[in-house]
């Protein structure tokens, strides 16, 4: 009889231990996913914070210059000197520079099509702690067309690569271009005061060829292509 009681007690003890172990396992099992979720959430939060971190001044200045180029071409295509997008990316002389080109186009009854393609890289940006200077060799593939008849080309694109120097500053609204300089196409390197500037952002460049500013890699590719021909 005693052995029967002992057996029953032993079985009860085993059951109790198993129940406790199961509870511990359940607790551990529930904690693990939560821990994993917390880790994932933390990782996601860190990623979000990283996304909000400001770019380096060099990257920010280069991005601002590219936005300026895009907004300028958009305004030239629309013939809109008061385009909001322009005021968002430019100020001072750089903003007035584009607006003068737009008003000249309006007087001539033309708008611009095509593209203006920057080629500057971070290595072409100089940052001095207050402003950044972007030195570019932009491909001017713009052409002027009749504003009332876009199929009629007034001045064809030349496809010249033009040296451009842009001053970019960080202001309350962000990084914006405040000054743009484009040398005369006579090879002198001079930048004349308005309104005697060449029609850089106005449309295709006119007059004598400018000093070459073709990137070395592109120049080598062109020579290789010519020799292969």
One Martini backbone bead per residue (centre of mass of N, CA, C, O) as a GRO file, in nm:
protein
  229
    1UNK     BB    1   0.060   0.063  -0.021
    2UNK     BB    2   0.300   0.245   0.009
    3UNK     BB    3   0.401   0.209  -0.282
    4UNK     BB    4   0.151   0.341  -0.411
    5UNK     BB    5   0.183   0.617  -0.285
    6UNK     BB    6   0.467   0.675  -0.388
    7UNK     BB    7   0.394   0.657  -0.685
    8UNK     BB    8   0.192   0.888  -0.690
    9UNK     BB    9   0.387   1.108  -0.586
   10UNK     BB   10   0.593   1.080  -0.812
   11UNK     BB   11   0.401   1.151  -1.043
   12UNK     BB   12   0.326   1.432  -0.937
   13UNK     BB   13   0.611   1.549  -0.937
   14UNK     BB   14   0.665   1.516  -1.237
   15UNK     BB   15   0.425   1.691  -1.330
   16UNK     BB   16   0.516   1.950  -1.191
   17UNK     BB   17   0.787   1.980  -1.332
   18UNK     BB   18   0.675   1.984  -1.619
   19UNK     BB   19   0.497   2.231  -1.582
   20UNK     BB   20   0.725   2.428  -1.512
   21UNK     BB   21   0.896   2.382  -1.764
   22UNK     BB   22   0.676   2.466  -1.964
   23UNK     BB   23   0.648   2.752  -1.859
   24UNK     BB   24   0.937   2.836  -1.914
   25UNK     BB   25   0.931   2.778  -2.215
   26UNK     BB   26   0.702   2.968  -2.280
   27UNK     BB   27   0.840   3.220  -2.180
   28UNK     BB   28   1.086   3.196  -2.365
   29UNK     BB   29   0.930   3.187  -2.632
   30UNK     BB   30   0.796   3.470  -2.593
   31UNK     BB   31   1.061   3.636  -2.557
   32UNK     BB   32   1.213   3.592  -2.819
   33UNK     BB   33   1.033   3.740  -3.020
   34UNK     BB   34   1.039   4.005  -2.868
   35UNK     BB   35   1.340   4.042  -2.892
   36UNK     BB   36   1.347   4.036  -3.197
   37UNK     BB   37   1.159   4.275  -3.240
   38UNK     BB   38   1.324   4.482  -3.091
   39UNK     BB   39   1.570   4.455  -3.275
   40UNK     BB   40   1.424   4.537  -3.534
   41UNK     BB   41   1.323   4.810  -3.437
   42UNK     BB   42   1.599   4.926  -3.374
   43UNK     BB   43   1.711   4.898  -3.655
   44UNK     BB   44   1.497   5.075  -3.790
   45UNK     BB   45   1.556   5.329  -3.625
   46UNK     BB   46   1.850   5.360  -3.706
   47UNK     BB   47   1.789   5.391  -4.007
   48UNK     BB   48   1.611   5.642  -3.984
   49UNK     BB   49   1.827   5.819  -3.857
   50UNK     BB   50   2.033   5.791  -4.087
   51UNK     BB   51   1.845   5.921  -4.304
   52UNK     BB   52   1.847   6.207  -4.134
   53UNK     BB   53   2.122   6.254  -4.184
   54UNK     BB   54   2.339   6.460  -4.290
   55UNK     BB   55   2.516   6.542  -4.533
   56UNK     BB   56   2.773   6.627  -4.667
   57UNK     BB   57   2.869   6.922  -4.790
   58UNK     BB   58   2.952   6.812  -5.064
   59UNK     BB   59   2.691   6.656  -5.133
   60UNK     BB   60   2.492   6.891  -5.089
   61UNK     BB   61   2.610   7.085  -5.301
   62UNK     BB   62   2.582   6.899  -5.547
   63UNK     BB   63   2.275   6.859  -5.526
   64UNK     BB   64   2.203   7.159  -5.555
   65UNK     BB   65   2.322   7.198  -5.838
   66UNK     BB   66   2.142   6.984  -5.977
   67UNK     BB   67   1.874   7.121  -5.907
   68UNK     BB   68   1.932   7.381  -6.057
   69UNK     BB   69   1.953   7.259  -6.338
   70UNK     BB   70   1.673   7.132  -6.352
   71UNK     BB   71   1.504   7.390  -6.292
   72UNK     BB   72   1.610   7.559  -6.529
   73UNK     BB   73   1.514   7.378  -6.761
   74UNK     BB   74   1.216   7.380  -6.682
   75UNK     BB   75   1.176   7.689  -6.712
   76UNK     BB   76   1.270   7.708  -7.008
   77UNK     BB   77   1.048   7.517  -7.122
   78UNK     BB   78   0.807   7.703  -6.994
   79UNK     BB   79   0.876   8.015  -6.973
   80UNK     BB   80   0.933   8.060  -6.642
   81UNK     BB   81   1.056   8.315  -6.438
   82UNK     BB   82   0.852   8.235  -6.173
   83UNK     BB   83   0.943   7.975  -6.077
   84UNK     BB   84   0.937   7.809  -5.783
   85UNK     BB   85   1.176   7.611  -5.821
   86UNK     BB   86   1.394   7.830  -5.840
   87UNK     BB   87   1.363   7.959  -5.550
   88UNK     BB   88   1.447   7.680  -5.410
   89UNK     BB   89   1.764   7.674  -5.558
   90UNK     BB   90   1.787   7.999  -5.573
   91UNK     BB   91   1.995   8.304  -5.553
   92UNK     BB   92   2.057   8.594  -5.654
   93UNK     BB   93   2.255   8.571  -5.921
   94UNK     BB   94   2.151   8.287  -6.008
   95UNK     BB   95   1.855   8.369  -6.041
   96UNK     BB   96   1.895   8.611  -6.236
   97UNK     BB   97   2.033   8.459  -6.464
   98UNK     BB   98   1.788   8.291  -6.552
   99UNK     BB   99   1.579   8.519  -6.583
  100UNK     BB  100   1.722   8.664  -6.814
  101UNK     BB  101   1.701   8.433  -7.015
  102UNK     BB  102   1.392   8.412  -7.012
  103UNK     BB  103   1.331   8.705  -7.107
  104UNK     BB  104   1.482   8.682  -7.372
  105UNK     BB  105   1.311   8.455  -7.488
  106UNK     BB  106   1.043   8.606  -7.479
  107UNK     BB  107   1.127   8.830  -7.679
  108UNK     BB  108   1.195   8.597  -7.908
  109UNK     BB  109   0.979   8.357  -7.897
  110UNK     BB  110   1.117   8.132  -7.706
  111UNK     BB  111   1.212   7.799  -7.625
  112UNK     BB  112   1.333   7.515  -7.446
  113UNK     BB  113   1.514   7.224  -7.535
  114UNK     BB  114   1.644   6.958  -7.374
  115UNK     BB  115   1.975   6.953  -7.220
  116UNK     BB  116   2.158   6.981  -6.897
  117UNK     BB  117   2.468   6.818  -6.818
  118UNK     BB  118   2.616   6.728  -6.549
  119UNK     BB  119   2.970   6.614  -6.422
  120UNK     BB  120   3.006   6.644  -6.138
  121UNK     BB  121   3.193   6.568  -5.850
  122UNK     BB  122   3.314   6.558  -5.536
  123UNK     BB  123   3.604   6.642  -5.651
  124UNK     BB  124   3.461   6.932  -5.763
  125UNK     BB  125   3.449   7.015  -5.454
  126UNK     BB  126   3.479   7.315  -5.252
  127UNK     BB  127   3.519   7.344  -4.894
  128UNK     BB  128   3.545   7.629  -4.641
  129UNK     BB  129   3.292   7.638  -4.410
  130UNK     BB  130   3.068   7.828  -4.581
  131UNK     BB  131   3.129   7.739  -4.878
  132UNK     BB  132   3.072   7.614  -5.211
  133UNK     BB  133   3.255   7.485  -5.500
  134UNK     BB  134   3.153   7.417  -5.833
  135UNK     BB  135   3.322   7.232  -6.089
  136UNK     BB  136   3.222   7.225  -6.429
  137UNK     BB  137   3.120   7.017  -6.733
  138UNK     BB  138   2.872   7.101  -6.929
  139UNK     BB  139   2.617   6.968  -7.127
  140UNK     BB  140   2.490   7.147  -7.409
  141UNK     BB  141   2.156   7.029  -7.526
  142UNK     BB  142   2.024   7.289  -7.624
  143UNK     BB  143   1.725   7.429  -7.777
  144UNK     BB  144   1.552   7.646  -7.990
  145UNK     BB  145   1.201   7.723  -8.002
  146UNK     BB  146   0.906   7.795  -8.097
  147UNK     BB  147   0.653   7.885  -7.889
  148UNK     BB  148   0.415   7.832  -8.120
  149UNK     BB  149   0.633   7.616  -8.274
  150UNK     BB  150   0.809   7.347  -8.162
  151UNK     BB  151   0.894   7.231  -8.456
  152UNK     BB  152   1.057   7.500  -8.473
  153UNK     BB  153   1.384   7.556  -8.517
  154UNK     BB  154   1.599   7.817  -8.430
  155UNK     BB  155   1.830   7.668  -8.244
  156UNK     BB  156   2.065   7.453  -8.238
  157UNK     BB  157   2.235   7.224  -8.094
  158UNK     BB  158   2.585   7.176  -8.009
  159UNK     BB  159   2.718   7.005  -7.758
  160UNK     BB  160   2.871   7.163  -7.568
  161UNK     BB  161   3.123   7.200  -7.333
  162UNK     BB  162   3.090   7.384  -7.025
  163UNK     BB  163   3.218   7.592  -6.810
  164UNK     BB  164   3.136   7.579  -6.452
  165UNK     BB  165   3.065   7.801  -6.169
  166UNK     BB  166   2.946   7.727  -5.836
  167UNK     BB  167   2.779   7.877  -5.567
  168UNK     BB  168   2.726   7.729  -5.241
  169UNK     BB  169   2.475   7.760  -4.983
  170UNK     BB  170   2.378   7.760  -4.642
  171UNK     BB  171   2.048   7.785  -4.542
  172UNK     BB  172   1.748   7.770  -4.395
  173UNK     BB  173   1.637   7.607  -4.664
  174UNK     BB  174   1.927   7.530  -4.750
  175UNK     BB  175   2.085   7.436  -5.028
  176UNK     BB  176   2.212   7.694  -5.252
  177UNK     BB  177   2.242   7.882  -5.535
  178UNK     BB  178   2.419   8.213  -5.577
  179UNK     BB  179   2.639   8.144  -5.812
  180UNK     BB  180   2.720   8.196  -6.168
  181UNK     BB  181   2.983   8.084  -6.398
  182UNK     BB  182   3.053   8.178  -6.750
  183UNK     BB  183   3.262   8.179  -6.983
  184UNK     BB  184   3.368   8.292  -7.251
  185UNK     BB  185   3.390   8.178  -7.597
  186UNK     BB  186   3.695   8.309  -7.653
  187UNK     BB  187   3.906   8.186  -7.424
  188UNK     BB  188   3.968   8.402  -7.185
  189UNK     BB  189   3.780   8.351  -6.909
  190UNK     BB  190   3.581   8.563  -6.905
  191UNK     BB  191   3.321   8.742  -6.709
  192UNK     BB  192   3.071   8.917  -6.797
  193UNK     BB  193   2.850   9.144  -6.766
  194UNK     BB  194   2.551   9.223  -6.773
  195UNK     BB  195   2.407   9.150  -7.096
  196UNK     BB  196   2.691   9.005  -7.229
  197UNK     BB  197   2.625   8.729  -7.201
  198UNK     BB  198   2.602   8.433  -7.284
  199UNK     BB  199   2.353   8.187  -7.374
  200UNK     BB  200   2.348   7.964  -7.169
  201UNK     BB  201   2.053   7.914  -7.024
  202UNK     BB  202   1.900   8.008  -7.281
  203UNK     BB  203   2.076   7.804  -7.463
  204UNK     BB  204   2.250   7.772  -7.714
  205UNK     BB  205   2.560   7.815  -7.802
  206UNK     BB  206   2.758   8.081  -7.921
  207UNK     BB  207   3.018   8.106  -8.116
  208UNK     BB  208   3.302   8.043  -8.017
  209UNK     BB  209   3.484   7.815  -7.891
  210UNK     BB  210   3.551   7.686  -7.603
  211UNK     BB  211   3.720   7.579  -7.369
  212UNK     BB  212   3.817   7.286  -7.277
  213UNK     BB  213   3.621   7.043  -7.042
  214UNK     BB  214   3.678   6.758  -7.086
  215UNK     BB  215   3.685   6.478  -6.948
  216UNK     BB  216   3.940   6.257  -6.959
  217UNK     BB  217   3.777   5.996  -7.007
  218UNK     BB  218   3.613   6.106  -7.246
  219UNK     BB  219   3.852   6.182  -7.425
  220UNK     BB  220   3.969   5.896  -7.451
  221UNK     BB  221   3.718   5.769  -7.579
  222UNK     BB  222   3.720   5.948  -7.832
  223UNK     BB  223   3.998   5.868  -7.936
  224UNK     BB  224   3.945   5.565  -7.952
  225UNK     BB  225   3.710   5.589  -8.154
  226UNK     BB  226   3.867   5.729  -8.378
  227UNK     BB  227   4.088   5.513  -8.416
  228UNK     BB  228   3.890   5.285  -8.481
  229UNK     BB  229   3.777   5.440  -8.735
   0.00000   0.00000   0.00000
